[in-house]
Coordinates of C-alpha atoms in Angstrom, one line a residue:
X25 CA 17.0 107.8 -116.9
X26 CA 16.7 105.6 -119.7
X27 CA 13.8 106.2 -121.9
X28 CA 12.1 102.9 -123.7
X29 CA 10.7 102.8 -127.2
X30 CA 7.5 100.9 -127.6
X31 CA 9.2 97.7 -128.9
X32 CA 11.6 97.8 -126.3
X33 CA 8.9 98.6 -123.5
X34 CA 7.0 95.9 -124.7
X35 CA 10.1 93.7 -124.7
X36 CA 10.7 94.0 -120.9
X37 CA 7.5 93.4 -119.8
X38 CA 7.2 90.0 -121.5
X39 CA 10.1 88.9 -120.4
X40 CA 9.2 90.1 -116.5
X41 CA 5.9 88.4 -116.8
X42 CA 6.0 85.4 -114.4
X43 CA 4.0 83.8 -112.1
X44 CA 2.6 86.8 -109.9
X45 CA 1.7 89.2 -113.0
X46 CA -0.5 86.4 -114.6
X47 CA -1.9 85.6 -111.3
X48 CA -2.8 89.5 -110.6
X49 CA -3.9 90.3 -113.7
X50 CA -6.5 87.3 -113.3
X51 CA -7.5 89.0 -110.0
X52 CA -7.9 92.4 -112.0
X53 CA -10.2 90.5 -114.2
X54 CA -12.1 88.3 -111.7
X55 CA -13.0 91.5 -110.0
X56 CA -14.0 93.1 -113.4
X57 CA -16.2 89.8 -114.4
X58 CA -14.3 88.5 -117.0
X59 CA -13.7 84.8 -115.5
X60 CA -13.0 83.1 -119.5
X61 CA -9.7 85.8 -118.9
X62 CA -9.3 85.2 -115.5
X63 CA -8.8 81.5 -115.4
X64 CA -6.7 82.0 -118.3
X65 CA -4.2 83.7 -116.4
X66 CA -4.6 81.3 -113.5
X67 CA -3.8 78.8 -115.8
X68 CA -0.9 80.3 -117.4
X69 CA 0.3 81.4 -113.9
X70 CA 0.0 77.8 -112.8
X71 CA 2.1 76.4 -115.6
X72 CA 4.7 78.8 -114.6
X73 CA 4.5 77.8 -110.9
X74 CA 2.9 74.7 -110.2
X75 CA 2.8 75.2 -106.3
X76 CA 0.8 78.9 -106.5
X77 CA -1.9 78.1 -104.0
X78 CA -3.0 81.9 -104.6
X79 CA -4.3 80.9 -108.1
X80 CA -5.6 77.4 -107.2
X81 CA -7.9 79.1 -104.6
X82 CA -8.8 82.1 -107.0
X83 CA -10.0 79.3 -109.3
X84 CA -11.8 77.5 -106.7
X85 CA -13.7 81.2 -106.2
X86 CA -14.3 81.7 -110.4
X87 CA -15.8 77.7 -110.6
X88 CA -18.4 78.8 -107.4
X89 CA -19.4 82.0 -109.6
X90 CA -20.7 80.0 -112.1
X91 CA -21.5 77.1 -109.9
X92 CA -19.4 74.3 -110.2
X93 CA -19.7 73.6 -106.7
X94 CA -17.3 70.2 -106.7
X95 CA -15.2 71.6 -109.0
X96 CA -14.5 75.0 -106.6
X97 CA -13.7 72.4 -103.7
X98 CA -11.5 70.6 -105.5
X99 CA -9.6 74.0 -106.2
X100 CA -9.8 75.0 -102.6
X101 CA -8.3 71.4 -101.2
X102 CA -5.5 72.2 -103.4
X103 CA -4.8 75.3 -102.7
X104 CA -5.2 74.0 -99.0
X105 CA -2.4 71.0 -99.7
X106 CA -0.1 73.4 -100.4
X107 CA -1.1 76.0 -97.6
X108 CA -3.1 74.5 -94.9
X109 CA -3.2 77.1 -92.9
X110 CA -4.6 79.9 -94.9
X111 CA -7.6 81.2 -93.3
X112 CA -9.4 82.6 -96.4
X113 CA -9.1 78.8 -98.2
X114 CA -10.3 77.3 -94.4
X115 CA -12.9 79.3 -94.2
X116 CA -14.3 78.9 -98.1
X117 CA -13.6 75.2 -97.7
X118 CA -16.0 75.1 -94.2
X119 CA -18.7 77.6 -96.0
X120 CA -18.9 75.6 -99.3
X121 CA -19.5 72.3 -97.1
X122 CA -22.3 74.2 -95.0
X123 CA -23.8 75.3 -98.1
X124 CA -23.7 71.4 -99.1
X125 CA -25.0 70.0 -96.2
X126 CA -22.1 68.7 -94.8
X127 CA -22.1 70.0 -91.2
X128 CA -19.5 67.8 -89.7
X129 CA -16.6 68.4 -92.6
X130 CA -17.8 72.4 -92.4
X131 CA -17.1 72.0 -88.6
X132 CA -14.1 70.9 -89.2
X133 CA -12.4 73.5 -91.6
X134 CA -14.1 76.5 -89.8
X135 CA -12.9 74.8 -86.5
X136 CA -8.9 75.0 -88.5
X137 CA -9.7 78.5 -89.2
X138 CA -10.5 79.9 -86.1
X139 CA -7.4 78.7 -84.8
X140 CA -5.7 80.6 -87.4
X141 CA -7.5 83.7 -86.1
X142 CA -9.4 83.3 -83.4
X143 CA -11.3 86.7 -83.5
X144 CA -12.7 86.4 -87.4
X145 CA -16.3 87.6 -87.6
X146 CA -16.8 85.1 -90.8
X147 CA -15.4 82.1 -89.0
X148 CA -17.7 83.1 -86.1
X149 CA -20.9 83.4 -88.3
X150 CA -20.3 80.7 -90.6
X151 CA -20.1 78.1 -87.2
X152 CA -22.9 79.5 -85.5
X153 CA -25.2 78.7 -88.1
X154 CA -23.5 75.1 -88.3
X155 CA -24.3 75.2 -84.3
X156 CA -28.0 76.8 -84.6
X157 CA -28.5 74.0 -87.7
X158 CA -27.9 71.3 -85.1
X159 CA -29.6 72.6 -82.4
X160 CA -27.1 74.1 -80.2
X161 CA -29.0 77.2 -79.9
X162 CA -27.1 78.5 -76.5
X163 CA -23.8 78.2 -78.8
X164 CA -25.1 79.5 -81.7
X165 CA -26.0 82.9 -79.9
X166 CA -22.5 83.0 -78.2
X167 CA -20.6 82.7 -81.8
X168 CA -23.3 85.2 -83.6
X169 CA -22.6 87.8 -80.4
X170 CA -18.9 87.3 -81.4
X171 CA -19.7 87.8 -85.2
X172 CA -21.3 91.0 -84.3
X173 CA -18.8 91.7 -81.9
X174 CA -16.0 91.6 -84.4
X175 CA -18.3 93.4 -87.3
X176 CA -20.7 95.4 -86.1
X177 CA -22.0 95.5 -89.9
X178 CA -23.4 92.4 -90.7
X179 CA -27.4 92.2 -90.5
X180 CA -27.3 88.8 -91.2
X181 CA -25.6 88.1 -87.7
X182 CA -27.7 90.4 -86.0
X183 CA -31.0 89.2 -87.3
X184 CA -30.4 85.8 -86.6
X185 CA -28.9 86.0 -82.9
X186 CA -32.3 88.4 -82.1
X187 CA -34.3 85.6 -83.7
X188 CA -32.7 82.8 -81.4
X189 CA -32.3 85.4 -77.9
X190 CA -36.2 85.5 -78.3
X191 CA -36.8 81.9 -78.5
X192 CA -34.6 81.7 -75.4
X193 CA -37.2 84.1 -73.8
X194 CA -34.8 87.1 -74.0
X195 CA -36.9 89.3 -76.0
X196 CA -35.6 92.5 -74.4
X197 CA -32.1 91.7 -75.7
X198 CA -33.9 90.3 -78.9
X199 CA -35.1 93.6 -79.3
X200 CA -31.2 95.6 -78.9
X201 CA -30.4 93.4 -81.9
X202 CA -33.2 94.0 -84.3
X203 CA -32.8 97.4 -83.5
X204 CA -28.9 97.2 -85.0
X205 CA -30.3 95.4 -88.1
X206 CA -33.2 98.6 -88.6
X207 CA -30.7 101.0 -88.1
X208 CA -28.9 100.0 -91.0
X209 CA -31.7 98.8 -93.0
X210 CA -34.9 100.4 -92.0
X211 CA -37.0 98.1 -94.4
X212 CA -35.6 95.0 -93.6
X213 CA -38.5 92.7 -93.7
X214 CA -37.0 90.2 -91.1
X215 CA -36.3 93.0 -89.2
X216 CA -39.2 94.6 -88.9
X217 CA -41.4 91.0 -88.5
X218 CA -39.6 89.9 -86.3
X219 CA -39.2 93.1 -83.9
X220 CA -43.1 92.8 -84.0
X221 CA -43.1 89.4 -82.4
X222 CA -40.4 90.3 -79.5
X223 CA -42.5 93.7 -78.7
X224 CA -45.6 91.5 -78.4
X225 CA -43.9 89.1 -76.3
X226 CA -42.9 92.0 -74.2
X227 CA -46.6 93.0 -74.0
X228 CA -45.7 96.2 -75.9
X229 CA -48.9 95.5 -78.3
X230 CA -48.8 99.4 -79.7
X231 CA -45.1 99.3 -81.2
X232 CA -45.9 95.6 -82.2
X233 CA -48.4 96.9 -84.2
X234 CA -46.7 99.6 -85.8
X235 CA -43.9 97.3 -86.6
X236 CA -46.6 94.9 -88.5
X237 CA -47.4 97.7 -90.2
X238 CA -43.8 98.8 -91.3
X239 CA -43.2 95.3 -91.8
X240 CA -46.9 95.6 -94.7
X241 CA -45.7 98.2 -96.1
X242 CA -42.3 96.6 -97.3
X243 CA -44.4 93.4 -98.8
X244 CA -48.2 94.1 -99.0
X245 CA -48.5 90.1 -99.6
X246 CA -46.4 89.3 -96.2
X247 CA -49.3 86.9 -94.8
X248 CA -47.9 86.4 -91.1
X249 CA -47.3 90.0 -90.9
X250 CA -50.8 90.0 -91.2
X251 CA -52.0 87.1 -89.0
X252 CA -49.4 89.2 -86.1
X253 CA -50.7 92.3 -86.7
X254 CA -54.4 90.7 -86.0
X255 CA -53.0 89.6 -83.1
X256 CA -51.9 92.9 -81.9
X257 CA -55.4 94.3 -82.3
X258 CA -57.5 91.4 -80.4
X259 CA -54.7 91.6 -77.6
X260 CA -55.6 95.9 -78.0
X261 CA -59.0 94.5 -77.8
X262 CA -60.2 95.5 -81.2
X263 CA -61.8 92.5 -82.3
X264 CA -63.1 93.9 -85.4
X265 CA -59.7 94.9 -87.1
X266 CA -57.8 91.7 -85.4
X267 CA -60.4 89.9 -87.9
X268 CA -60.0 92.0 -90.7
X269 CA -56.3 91.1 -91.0
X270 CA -56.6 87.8 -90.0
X271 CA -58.7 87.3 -93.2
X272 CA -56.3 89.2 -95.4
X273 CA -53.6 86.3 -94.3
X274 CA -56.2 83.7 -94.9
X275 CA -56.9 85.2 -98.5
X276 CA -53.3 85.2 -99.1
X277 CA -52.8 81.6 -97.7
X278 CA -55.7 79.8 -97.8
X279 CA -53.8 76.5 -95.6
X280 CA -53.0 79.2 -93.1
X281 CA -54.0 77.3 -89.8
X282 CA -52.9 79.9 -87.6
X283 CA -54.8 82.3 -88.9
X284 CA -58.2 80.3 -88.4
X285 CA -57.4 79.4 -85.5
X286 CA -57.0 82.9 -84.2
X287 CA -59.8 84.0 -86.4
X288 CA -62.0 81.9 -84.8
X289 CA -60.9 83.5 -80.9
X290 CA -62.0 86.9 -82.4
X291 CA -65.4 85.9 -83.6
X292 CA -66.1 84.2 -80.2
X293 CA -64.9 87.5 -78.3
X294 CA -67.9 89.5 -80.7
X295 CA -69.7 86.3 -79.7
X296 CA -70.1 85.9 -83.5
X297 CA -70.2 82.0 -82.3
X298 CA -71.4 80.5 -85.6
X299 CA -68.6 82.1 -87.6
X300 CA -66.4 81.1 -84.6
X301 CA -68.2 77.3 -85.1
X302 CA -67.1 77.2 -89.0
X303 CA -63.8 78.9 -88.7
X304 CA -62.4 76.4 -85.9
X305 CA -63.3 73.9 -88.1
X306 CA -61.3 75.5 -91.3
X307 CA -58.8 75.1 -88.6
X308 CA -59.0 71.6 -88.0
X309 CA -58.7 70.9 -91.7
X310 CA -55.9 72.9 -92.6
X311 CA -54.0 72.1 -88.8
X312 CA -51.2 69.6 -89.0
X313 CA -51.2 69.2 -85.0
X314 CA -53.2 66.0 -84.4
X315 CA -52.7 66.8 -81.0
X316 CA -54.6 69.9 -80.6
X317 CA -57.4 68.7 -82.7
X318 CA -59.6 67.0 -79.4
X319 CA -58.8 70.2 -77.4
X320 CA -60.3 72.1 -80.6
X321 CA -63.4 70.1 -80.9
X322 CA -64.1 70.5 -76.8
X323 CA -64.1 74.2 -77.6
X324 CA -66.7 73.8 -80.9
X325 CA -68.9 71.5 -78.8
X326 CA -68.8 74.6 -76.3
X327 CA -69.8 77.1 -78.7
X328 CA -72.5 75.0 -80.1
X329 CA -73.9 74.9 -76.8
X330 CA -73.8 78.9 -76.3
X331 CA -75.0 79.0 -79.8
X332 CA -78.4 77.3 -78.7
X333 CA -78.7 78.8 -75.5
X334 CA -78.9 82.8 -77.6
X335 CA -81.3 80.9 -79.9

């Protein structure tokens, strides 16, 4: 074996730098942060090769990092021209354009992707948002089951396919999947709130409430958390501590119809019905549902009535 002396060491690896040592030395230094370095290297790696779709793609990831969002997709369509069927570039392409709004283009590169590879859990994620952002709540819960399916690890995918199972009025398999997101992240706010909810709408108000209360103790200043756990308690039929956190929400958010509204139900069961009178019509002020406000004003006139009949 041939020993080399500095100068000659140094010699040899100039002249073997081409292409593929700029280009993973920029990936060295992308990883480390240094992206002035790293697209230096791209850029010297691109003179070399002109057709490296490798660097063009690694550029299109440094120009996201610092948020040149058109600039990163016009690195990513060129790394695409030269390979269009890379799945990492297809599936950055589709993720950029959901993060942009654009839904149909999004589609369409995630849709390339998956065809690619057919069983990656990105790909899966990334189109069942695109399906739950335009309504197509039945396939958005089939493509998060695959996410999870395929990576048992992402919360995100978990959280979100318990979220929409519930509103399909599947709250028992809503449950299973906010019990996947707790066991890897025990103080996951979402987690916790929303576990409350699918408990309650199993009728399980005890473990609701103790899931409001996990839910408080993450974020003290969680003001639905506070308006649910009320909620537990009047359902519990404890009137007085439903309305002592249903006021804690209120003082948090003062618009907070929900909370009035459901403030006002737990005064009228203490047949407190003045306070019931003036809450229900906080509620009616702050209330955006014009269609509820005659049905709420019946229901005043009602407890005005009571109101003189104790007198």
């Amino acid at each position: 074996m041939c020993l080399l002396g500095g100068g000659a060491y140094y010699y040899f690896s100039l002249r073997n730098r081409n292409a593929a040592w700029y280009y993973n030395r920029a990936v060295d230094r992308y990883q480390g942060g240094d992206l002035i370095a790293a697209r230096r290297d791209l850029e010297k790696a691109l003179e070399l090769d002109p057709d490296y779709a490798n660097a063009y793609y690694t550029q299109g990831l440094i120009a996201e990092r610092e948020d040149d969002l058109a600039g990163a997709r016009a690195m990513f369509e060129k790394s695409l021209s030269i390979e269009p069927d890379d799945l990492h570039t297809l599936y950055n392409l589709g993720r950029l354009c959901y993060s942009e709004g654009d839904l149909v283009e999004a589609r369409a590169y995630l849709e390339k992707a998956q065809a690619v590879e057919a069983d990656d859990p990105d790909t899966a994620y990334c189109l069942a948002l695109i399906c739950e952002a335009e309504g197509d709540l039945d396939g958005a819960i089939a493509l998060y089951q695959q996410a999870v399916d395929q990576d048992p690890s992402n919360i995100n995918a978990w959280l979100f396919l318990g979220k929409l199972l519930d509103r399909r009025k599947r709250s028992d398999e809503a449950i299973k999947a906010f019990e996947k997101v707790l066991a890897a992240d025990p103080n996951n706010l979402e987690g916790n709130y929303e576990m409350a909810i699918s408990l309650a709408k199993m009728g399980d108000w005890d473990n609701s409430v103790q899931y409001c209360q996990k839910t408080l103790a993450v974020d003290p200043h969680y003001a639905k958390a506070y308006n649910q756990l009320g909620l537990g308690y009047y359902c519990k039929n404890e009137p007085d501590k439903a309305i002592e956190q249903y006021q804690k929400a209120i003082e948090l958010d003062e618009d907070y119809a929900t909370a009035y509204n459901n403030l006002g139900y737990a005064y009228e069961k203490l047949e407190q019905f003045q306070n019931a009178i003036e809450t229900f019509k906080l509620y009616l002020a702050h209330s955006h549902h014009a269609d509820e406000a005659h049905e709420v004003r019946e229901h005043i006139a009602l407890l005005e009535k009571k109101l003189l009949e104790n007198r």
